[in-house]
Short mmCIF file of C-alpha atoms in Angstrom, two decimals:
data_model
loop_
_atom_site.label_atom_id
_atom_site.label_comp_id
_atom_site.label_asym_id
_atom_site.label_seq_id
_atom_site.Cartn_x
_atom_site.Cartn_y
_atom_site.Cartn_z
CA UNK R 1 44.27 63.89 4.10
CA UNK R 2 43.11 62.12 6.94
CA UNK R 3 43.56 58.59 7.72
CA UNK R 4 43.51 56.16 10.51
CA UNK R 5 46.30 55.77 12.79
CA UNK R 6 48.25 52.51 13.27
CA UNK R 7 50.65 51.71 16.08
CA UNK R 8 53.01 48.91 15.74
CA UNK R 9 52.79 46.15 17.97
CA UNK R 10 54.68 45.79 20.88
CA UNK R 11 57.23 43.21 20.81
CA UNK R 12 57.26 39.77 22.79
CA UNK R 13 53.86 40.62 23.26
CA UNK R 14 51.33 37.27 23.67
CA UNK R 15 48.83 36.97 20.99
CA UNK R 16 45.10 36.66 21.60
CA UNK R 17 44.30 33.23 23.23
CA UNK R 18 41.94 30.85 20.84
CA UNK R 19 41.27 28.61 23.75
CA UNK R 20 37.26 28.38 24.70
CA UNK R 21 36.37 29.48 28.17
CA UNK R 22 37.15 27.88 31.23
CA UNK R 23 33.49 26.29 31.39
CA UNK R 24 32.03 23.32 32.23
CA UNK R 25 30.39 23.33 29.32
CA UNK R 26 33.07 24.42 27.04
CA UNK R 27 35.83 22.43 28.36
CA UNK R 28 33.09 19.27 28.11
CA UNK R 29 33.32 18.71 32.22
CA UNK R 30 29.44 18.06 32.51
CA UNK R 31 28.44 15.33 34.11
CA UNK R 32 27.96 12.50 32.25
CA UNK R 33 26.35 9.28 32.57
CA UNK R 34 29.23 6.18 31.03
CA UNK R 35 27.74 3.25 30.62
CA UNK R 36 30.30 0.74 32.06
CA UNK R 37 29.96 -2.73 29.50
CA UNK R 38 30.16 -5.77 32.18
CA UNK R 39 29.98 -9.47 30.98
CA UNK R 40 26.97 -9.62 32.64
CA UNK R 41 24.94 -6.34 30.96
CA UNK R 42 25.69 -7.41 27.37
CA UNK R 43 24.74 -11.27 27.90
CA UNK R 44 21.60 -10.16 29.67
CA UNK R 45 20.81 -7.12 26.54
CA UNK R 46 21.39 -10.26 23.85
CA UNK R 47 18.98 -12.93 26.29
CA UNK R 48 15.85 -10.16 26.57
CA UNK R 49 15.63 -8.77 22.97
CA UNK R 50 15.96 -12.42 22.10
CA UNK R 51 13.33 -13.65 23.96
CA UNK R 52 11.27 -10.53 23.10
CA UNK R 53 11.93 -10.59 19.39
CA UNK R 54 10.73 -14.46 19.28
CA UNK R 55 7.82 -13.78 21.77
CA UNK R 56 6.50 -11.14 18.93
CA UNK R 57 7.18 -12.80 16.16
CA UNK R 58 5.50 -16.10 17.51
CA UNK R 59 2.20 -14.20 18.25
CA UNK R 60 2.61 -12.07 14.59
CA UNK R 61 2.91 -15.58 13.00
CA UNK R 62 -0.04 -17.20 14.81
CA UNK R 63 -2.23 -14.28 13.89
CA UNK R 64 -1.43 -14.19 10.23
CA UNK R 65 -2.39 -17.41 10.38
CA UNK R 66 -5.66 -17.21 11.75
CA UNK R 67 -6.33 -15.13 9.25
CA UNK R 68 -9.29 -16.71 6.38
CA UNK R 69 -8.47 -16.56 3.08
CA UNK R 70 -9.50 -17.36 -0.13
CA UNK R 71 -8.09 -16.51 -3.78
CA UNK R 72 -9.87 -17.05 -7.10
CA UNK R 73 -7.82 -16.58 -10.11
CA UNK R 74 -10.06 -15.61 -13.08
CA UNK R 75 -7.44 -14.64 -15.67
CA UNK R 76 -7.67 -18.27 -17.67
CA UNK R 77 -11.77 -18.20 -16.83
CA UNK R 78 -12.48 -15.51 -18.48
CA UNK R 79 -10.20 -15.68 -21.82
CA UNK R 80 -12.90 -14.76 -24.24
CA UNK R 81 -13.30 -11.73 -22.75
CA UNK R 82 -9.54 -11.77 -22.61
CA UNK R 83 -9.14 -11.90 -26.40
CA UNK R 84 -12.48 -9.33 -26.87
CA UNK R 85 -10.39 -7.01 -24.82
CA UNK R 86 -7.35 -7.44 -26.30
CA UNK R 87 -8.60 -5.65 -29.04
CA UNK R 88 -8.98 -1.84 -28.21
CA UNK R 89 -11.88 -1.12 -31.08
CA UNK R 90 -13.92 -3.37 -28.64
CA UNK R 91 -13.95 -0.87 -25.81
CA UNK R 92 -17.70 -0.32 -25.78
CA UNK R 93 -18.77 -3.98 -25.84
CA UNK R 94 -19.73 -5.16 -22.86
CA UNK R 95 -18.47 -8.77 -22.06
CA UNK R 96 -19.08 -10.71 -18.70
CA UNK R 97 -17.97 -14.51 -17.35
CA UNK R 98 -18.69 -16.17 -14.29
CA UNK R 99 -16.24 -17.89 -11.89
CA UNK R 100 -17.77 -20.89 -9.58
CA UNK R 101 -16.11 -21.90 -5.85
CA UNK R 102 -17.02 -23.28 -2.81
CA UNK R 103 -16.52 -22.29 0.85
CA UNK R 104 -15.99 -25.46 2.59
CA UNK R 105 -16.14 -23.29 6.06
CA UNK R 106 -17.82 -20.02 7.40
CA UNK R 107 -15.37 -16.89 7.17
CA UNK R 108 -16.98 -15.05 10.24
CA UNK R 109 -16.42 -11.43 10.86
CA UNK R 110 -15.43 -8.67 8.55
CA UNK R 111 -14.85 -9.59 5.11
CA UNK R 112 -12.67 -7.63 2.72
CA UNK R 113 -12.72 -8.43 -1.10
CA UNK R 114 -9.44 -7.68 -2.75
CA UNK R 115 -8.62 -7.71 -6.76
CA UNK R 116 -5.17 -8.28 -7.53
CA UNK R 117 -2.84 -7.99 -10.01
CA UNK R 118 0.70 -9.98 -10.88
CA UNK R 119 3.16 -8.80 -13.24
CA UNK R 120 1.89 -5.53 -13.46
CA UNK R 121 4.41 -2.81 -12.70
CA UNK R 122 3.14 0.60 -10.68
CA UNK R 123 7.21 1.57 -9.66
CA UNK R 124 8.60 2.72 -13.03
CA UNK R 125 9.54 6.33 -12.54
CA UNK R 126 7.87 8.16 -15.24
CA UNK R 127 4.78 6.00 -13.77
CA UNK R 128 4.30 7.59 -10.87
CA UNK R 129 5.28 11.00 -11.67
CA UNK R 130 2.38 10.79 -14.36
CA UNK R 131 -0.13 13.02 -12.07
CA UNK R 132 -1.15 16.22 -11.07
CA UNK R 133 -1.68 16.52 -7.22
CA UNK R 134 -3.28 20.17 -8.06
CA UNK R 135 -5.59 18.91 -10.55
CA UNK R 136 -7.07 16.38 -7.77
CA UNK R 137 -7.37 18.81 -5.01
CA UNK R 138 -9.88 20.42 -7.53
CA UNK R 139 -7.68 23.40 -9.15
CA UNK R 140 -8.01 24.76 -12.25
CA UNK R 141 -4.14 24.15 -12.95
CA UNK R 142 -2.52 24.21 -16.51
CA UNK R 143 -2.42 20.27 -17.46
CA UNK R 144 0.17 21.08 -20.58
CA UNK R 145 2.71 22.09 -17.84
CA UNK R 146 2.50 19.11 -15.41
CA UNK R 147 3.85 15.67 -16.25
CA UNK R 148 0.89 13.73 -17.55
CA UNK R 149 1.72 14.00 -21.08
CA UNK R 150 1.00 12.15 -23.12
CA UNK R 151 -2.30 11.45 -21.19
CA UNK R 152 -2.92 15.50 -20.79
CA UNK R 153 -4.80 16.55 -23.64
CA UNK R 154 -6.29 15.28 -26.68
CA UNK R 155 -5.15 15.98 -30.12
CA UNK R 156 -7.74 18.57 -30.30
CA UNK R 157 -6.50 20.21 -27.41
CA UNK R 158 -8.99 19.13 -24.82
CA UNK R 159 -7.96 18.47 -21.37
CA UNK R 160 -8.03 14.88 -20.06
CA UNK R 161 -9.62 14.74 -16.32
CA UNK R 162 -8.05 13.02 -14.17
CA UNK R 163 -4.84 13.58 -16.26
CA UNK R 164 -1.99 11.08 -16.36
CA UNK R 165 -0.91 7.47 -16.99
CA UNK R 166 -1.80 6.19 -13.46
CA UNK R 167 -5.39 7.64 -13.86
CA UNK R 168 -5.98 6.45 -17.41
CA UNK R 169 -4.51 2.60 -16.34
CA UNK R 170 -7.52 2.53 -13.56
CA UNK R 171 -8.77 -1.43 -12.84
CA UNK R 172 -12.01 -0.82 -14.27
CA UNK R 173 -13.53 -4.79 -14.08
CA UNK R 174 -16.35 -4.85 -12.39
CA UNK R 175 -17.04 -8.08 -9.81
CA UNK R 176 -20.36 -8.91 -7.95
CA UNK R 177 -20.58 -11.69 -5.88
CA UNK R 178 -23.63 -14.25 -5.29
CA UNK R 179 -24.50 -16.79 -3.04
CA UNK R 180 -26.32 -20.27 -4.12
CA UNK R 181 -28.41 -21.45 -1.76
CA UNK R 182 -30.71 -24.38 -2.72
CA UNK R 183 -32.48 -23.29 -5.69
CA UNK R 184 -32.50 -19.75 -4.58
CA UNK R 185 -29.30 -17.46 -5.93
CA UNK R 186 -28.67 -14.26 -3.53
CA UNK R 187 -26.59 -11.53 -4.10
CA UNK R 188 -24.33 -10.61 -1.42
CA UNK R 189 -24.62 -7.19 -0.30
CA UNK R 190 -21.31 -5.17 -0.85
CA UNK R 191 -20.13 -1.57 0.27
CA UNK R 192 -18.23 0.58 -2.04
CA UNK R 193 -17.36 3.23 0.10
CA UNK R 194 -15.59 3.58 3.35
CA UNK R 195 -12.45 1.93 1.82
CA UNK R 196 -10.05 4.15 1.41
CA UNK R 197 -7.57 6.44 3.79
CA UNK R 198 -9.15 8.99 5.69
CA UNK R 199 -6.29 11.69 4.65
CA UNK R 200 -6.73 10.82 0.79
CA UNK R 201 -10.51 10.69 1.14
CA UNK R 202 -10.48 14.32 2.96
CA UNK R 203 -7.51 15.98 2.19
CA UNK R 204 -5.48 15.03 -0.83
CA UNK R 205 -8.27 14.67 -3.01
CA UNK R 206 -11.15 17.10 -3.61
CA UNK R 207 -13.65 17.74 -6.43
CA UNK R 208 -14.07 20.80 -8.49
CA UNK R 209 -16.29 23.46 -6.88
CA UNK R 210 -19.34 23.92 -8.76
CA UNK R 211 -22.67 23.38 -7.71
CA UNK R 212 -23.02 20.66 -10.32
CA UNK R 213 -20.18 18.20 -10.65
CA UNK R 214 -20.83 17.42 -14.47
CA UNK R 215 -21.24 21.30 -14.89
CA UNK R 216 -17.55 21.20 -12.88
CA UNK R 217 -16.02 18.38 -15.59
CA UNK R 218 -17.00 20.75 -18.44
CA UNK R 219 -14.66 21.82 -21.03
CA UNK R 220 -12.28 18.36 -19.76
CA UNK R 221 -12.79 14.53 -21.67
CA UNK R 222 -12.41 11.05 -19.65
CA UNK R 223 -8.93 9.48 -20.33
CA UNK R 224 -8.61 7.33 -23.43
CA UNK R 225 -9.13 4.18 -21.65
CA UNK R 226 -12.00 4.65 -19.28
CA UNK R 227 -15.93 3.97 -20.26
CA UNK R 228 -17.05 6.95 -18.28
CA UNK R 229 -16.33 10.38 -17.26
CA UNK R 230 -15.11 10.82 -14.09
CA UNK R 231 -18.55 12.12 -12.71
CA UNK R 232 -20.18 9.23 -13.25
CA UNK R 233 -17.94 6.35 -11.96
CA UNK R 234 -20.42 5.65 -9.75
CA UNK R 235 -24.30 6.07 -10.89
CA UNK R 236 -25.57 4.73 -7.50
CA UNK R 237 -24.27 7.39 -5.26
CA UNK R 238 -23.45 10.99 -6.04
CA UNK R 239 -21.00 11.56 -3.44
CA UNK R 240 -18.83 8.69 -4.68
CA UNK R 241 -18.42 10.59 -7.95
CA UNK R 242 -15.70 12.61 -9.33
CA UNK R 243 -12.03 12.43 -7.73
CA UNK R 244 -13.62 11.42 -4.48
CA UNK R 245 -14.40 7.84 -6.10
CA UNK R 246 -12.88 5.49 -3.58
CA UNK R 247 -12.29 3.11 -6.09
CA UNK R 248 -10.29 5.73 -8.07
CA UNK R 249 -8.44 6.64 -5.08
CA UNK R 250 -7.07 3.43 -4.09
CA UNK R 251 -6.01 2.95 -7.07
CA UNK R 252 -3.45 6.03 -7.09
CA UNK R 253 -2.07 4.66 -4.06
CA UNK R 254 0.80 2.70 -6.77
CA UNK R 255 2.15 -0.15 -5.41
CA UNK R 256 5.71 -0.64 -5.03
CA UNK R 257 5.89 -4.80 -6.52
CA UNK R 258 4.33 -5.91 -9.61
CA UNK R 259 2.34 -8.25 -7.57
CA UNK R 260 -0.39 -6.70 -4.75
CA UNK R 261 -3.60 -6.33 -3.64
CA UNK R 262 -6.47 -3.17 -3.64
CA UNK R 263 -9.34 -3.05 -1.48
CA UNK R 264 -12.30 -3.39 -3.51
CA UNK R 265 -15.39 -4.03 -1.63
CA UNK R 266 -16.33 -4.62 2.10
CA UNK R 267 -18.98 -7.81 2.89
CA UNK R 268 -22.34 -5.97 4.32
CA UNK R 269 -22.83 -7.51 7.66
CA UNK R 270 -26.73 -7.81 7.11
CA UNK R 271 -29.60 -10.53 6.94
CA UNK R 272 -28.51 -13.91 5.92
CA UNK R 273 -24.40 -12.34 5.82
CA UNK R 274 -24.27 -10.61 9.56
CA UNK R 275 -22.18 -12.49 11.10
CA UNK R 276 -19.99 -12.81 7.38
CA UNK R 277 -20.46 -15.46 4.84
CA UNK R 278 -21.75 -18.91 5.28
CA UNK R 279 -20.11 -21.80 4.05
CA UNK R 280 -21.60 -22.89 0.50
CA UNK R 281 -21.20 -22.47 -3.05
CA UNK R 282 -20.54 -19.10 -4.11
CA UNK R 283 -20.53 -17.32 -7.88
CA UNK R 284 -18.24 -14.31 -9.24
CA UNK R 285 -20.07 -12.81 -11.76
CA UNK R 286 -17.03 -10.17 -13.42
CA UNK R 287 -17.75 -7.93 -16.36
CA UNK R 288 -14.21 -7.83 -17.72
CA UNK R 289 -12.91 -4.33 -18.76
CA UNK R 290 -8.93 -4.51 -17.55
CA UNK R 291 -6.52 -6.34 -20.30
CA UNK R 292 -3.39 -8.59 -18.80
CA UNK R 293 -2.89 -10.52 -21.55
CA UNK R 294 -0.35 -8.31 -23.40
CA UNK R 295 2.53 -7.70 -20.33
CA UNK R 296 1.58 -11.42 -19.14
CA UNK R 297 -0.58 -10.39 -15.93
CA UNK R 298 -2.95 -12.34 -14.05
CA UNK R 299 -5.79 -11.51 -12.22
CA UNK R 300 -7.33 -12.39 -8.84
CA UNK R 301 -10.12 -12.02 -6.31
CA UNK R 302 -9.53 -12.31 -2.97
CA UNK R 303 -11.90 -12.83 -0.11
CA UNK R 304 -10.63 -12.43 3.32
CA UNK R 305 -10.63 -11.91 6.37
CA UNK R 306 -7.98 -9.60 8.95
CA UNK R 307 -6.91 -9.35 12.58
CA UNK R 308 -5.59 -7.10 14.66
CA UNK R 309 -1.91 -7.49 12.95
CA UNK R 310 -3.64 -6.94 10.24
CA UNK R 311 -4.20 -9.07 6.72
CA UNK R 312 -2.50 -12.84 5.73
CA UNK R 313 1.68 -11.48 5.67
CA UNK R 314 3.72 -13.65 7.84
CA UNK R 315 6.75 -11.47 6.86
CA UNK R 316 6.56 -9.28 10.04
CA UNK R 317 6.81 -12.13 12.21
CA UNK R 318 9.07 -14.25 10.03
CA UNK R 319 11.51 -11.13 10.49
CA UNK R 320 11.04 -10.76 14.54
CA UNK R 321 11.78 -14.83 14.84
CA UNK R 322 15.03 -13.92 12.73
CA UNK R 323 15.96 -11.50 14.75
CA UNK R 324 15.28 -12.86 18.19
CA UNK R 325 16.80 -16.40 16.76
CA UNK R 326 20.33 -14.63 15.73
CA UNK R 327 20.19 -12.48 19.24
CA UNK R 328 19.85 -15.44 21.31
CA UNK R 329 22.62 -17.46 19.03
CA UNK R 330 24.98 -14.51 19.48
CA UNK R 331 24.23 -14.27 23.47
CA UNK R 332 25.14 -18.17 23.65
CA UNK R 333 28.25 -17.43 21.18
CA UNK R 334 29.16 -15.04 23.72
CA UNK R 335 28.64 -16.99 26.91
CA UNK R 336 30.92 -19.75 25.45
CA UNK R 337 33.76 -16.87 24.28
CA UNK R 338 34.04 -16.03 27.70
CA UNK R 339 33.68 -19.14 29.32
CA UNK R 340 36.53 -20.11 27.35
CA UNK R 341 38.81 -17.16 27.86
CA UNK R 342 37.87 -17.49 31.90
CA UNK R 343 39.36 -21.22 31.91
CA UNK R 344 42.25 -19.83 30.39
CA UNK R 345 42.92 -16.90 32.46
CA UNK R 346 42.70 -19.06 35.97
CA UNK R 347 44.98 -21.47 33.72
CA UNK R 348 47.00 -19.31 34.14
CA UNK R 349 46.66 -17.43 37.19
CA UNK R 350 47.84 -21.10 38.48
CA UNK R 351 50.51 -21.35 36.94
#
């Protein structure tokens, strides 16, 4: 039987070497730049970001606060519709109030409108998992699988488009705006589209293909607490229809607080409103659809205005003045240290 031969090792002979290579690379001899840490580096590192970090946050703070703003809380306003709504066999009666204010000064430029919510929580886990990404690109997925239950199907089996409890929560109140001037009301012109992200607009969302997009819905119901199907969320314009609906888009953007903001409209630049909106007496007319009463929300509109740091947060800058105030305290802390510890050593260098 054949088998392979094994000589014995040789006695006092070396074993193999573990040691890397003799290179500079291996042995770490590269050249290398090393930073040498003088008094005079570190004090002058501490000086510029300070000086930098309060030079930003000064011009951040100045801009927020150029920004115009105005915030109309309609929650207390509108509290028969309140109680109509808090009742969910009312949830084809139509019910609408009207909130007065007064601009005491133009807002010129761009005007956003904003609704907003307080006390209304978008960061609970099961929240936000309560989607199906497939299902809004416009897939024929299997809803039963995905985790929009209980807001998947109905009891008779029928599939619920959009699926999920962040679709079926949707701010559905509608607001229009009007301007009183003299004797004469005017509405002002709004745009509903152009509001949301370019990527969710073109890429994350996308309707069924079909070449008809109620024909494309078929077979699937609106969620339990919407007034229309999906196709028809906007009867105006076509293309605004469907999972494409900005509205309905912004709106799965969840918030991480229980207080924020959406986008909701845009200010036409037109006629009497082209250069934004005059200063006067102004009208929200609301038809109220969206229920606060029973996790103690409230509800806002917003009108304002934004720069280029963008909207009314001061918390940017706030946070660059922090930082450049505690650099600059701990370059001065610093300066006296050694100061201090120079005295001493010609002290005693003297001595």
């Amino acid at each position: 039987m054949k088998g392979k031969t094994s000589f014995p090792a040789q006695e006092g002979a070396a074993p193999p070497s573990r040691c890397p290579d003799n290179s500079a690379f291996k042995q770490q001899r590269l050249p290398a730049w090393k930073p040498q840490l003088s008094i005079a580096s570190v004090l002058s590192s501490f000086f510029l970001t300070g000086a930098f970090c309060l030079t930003v946050g000064v011009c951040l703070v100045l801009s927020a606060n150029s920004v115009r703003e105005i915030q109309v809380d309609y929650s207390d306003k509108c509290s028969d519709c309140s109680k109509l709504r808090e009742n969910s066999s009312n949830w084809n009666k139509e019910c609408h109030c009207s909130v007065n204010f007064t601009l005491k000064e133009d807002i010129l430029g761009d005007v956003f409108m904003y609704y907003g919510l307080q006390n209304f929580y978008q960061n609970h886990r099961r929240y936000v998992k309560s989607r199906s990404d497939a299902q809004l690109l416009g897939r024929n997925v299997n809803i039963q699988r995905s985790y929009c239950a209980p807001f998947s199907t109905y009891r008779n089996g029928t599939l619920i488009a959009p699926c999920g409890a962040i679709a079926n929560s949707m701010f559905n109140d509608t607001i229009d705006l009007f301007y009183n001037h003299n004797s004469s009301v005017i509405q002002v012109p709004l745009l509903k589209t152009g509001n949301s992200w370019w990527t969710d607009k073109n890429v994350k969302f996308r309707n069924p293909a079909s070449y008809n997009l109620s024909s494309a819905f078929a077979g699937t119901a609106r969620p339990p607490y919407w007034q229309k199907p999906a196709y028809l969320l906007d009867e105006e314009d076509e293309r605004n229809n469907g999972y494409v609906n900005d509205d309905f888009i912004i709106w799965m953007r969840v918030s991480a607080f229980a207080t924020f903001r959406n986008l909701y409209r845009r200010v036409r630049q037109t006629q009497r409103f082209a250069a934004g909106l005059p200063a006067g007496n102004y009208t929200f007319r609301i038809s109220y659809n969206f229920p606060v009463t029973k996790f103690k929300g409230r509800k806002h509109v917003i009108l304002s205005t934004v720069v280029w740091s963008g909207g009314s947060n001061p918390f940017l800058g706030i946070a660059y003045l922090v930082s450049g105030t505690a650099a600059t305290l701990t370059g001065f802390v610093i300066t006296g240290i050694h100061l201090k510890l120079r005295k001493k050593k010609t002290y005693f260098q003297k001595q």
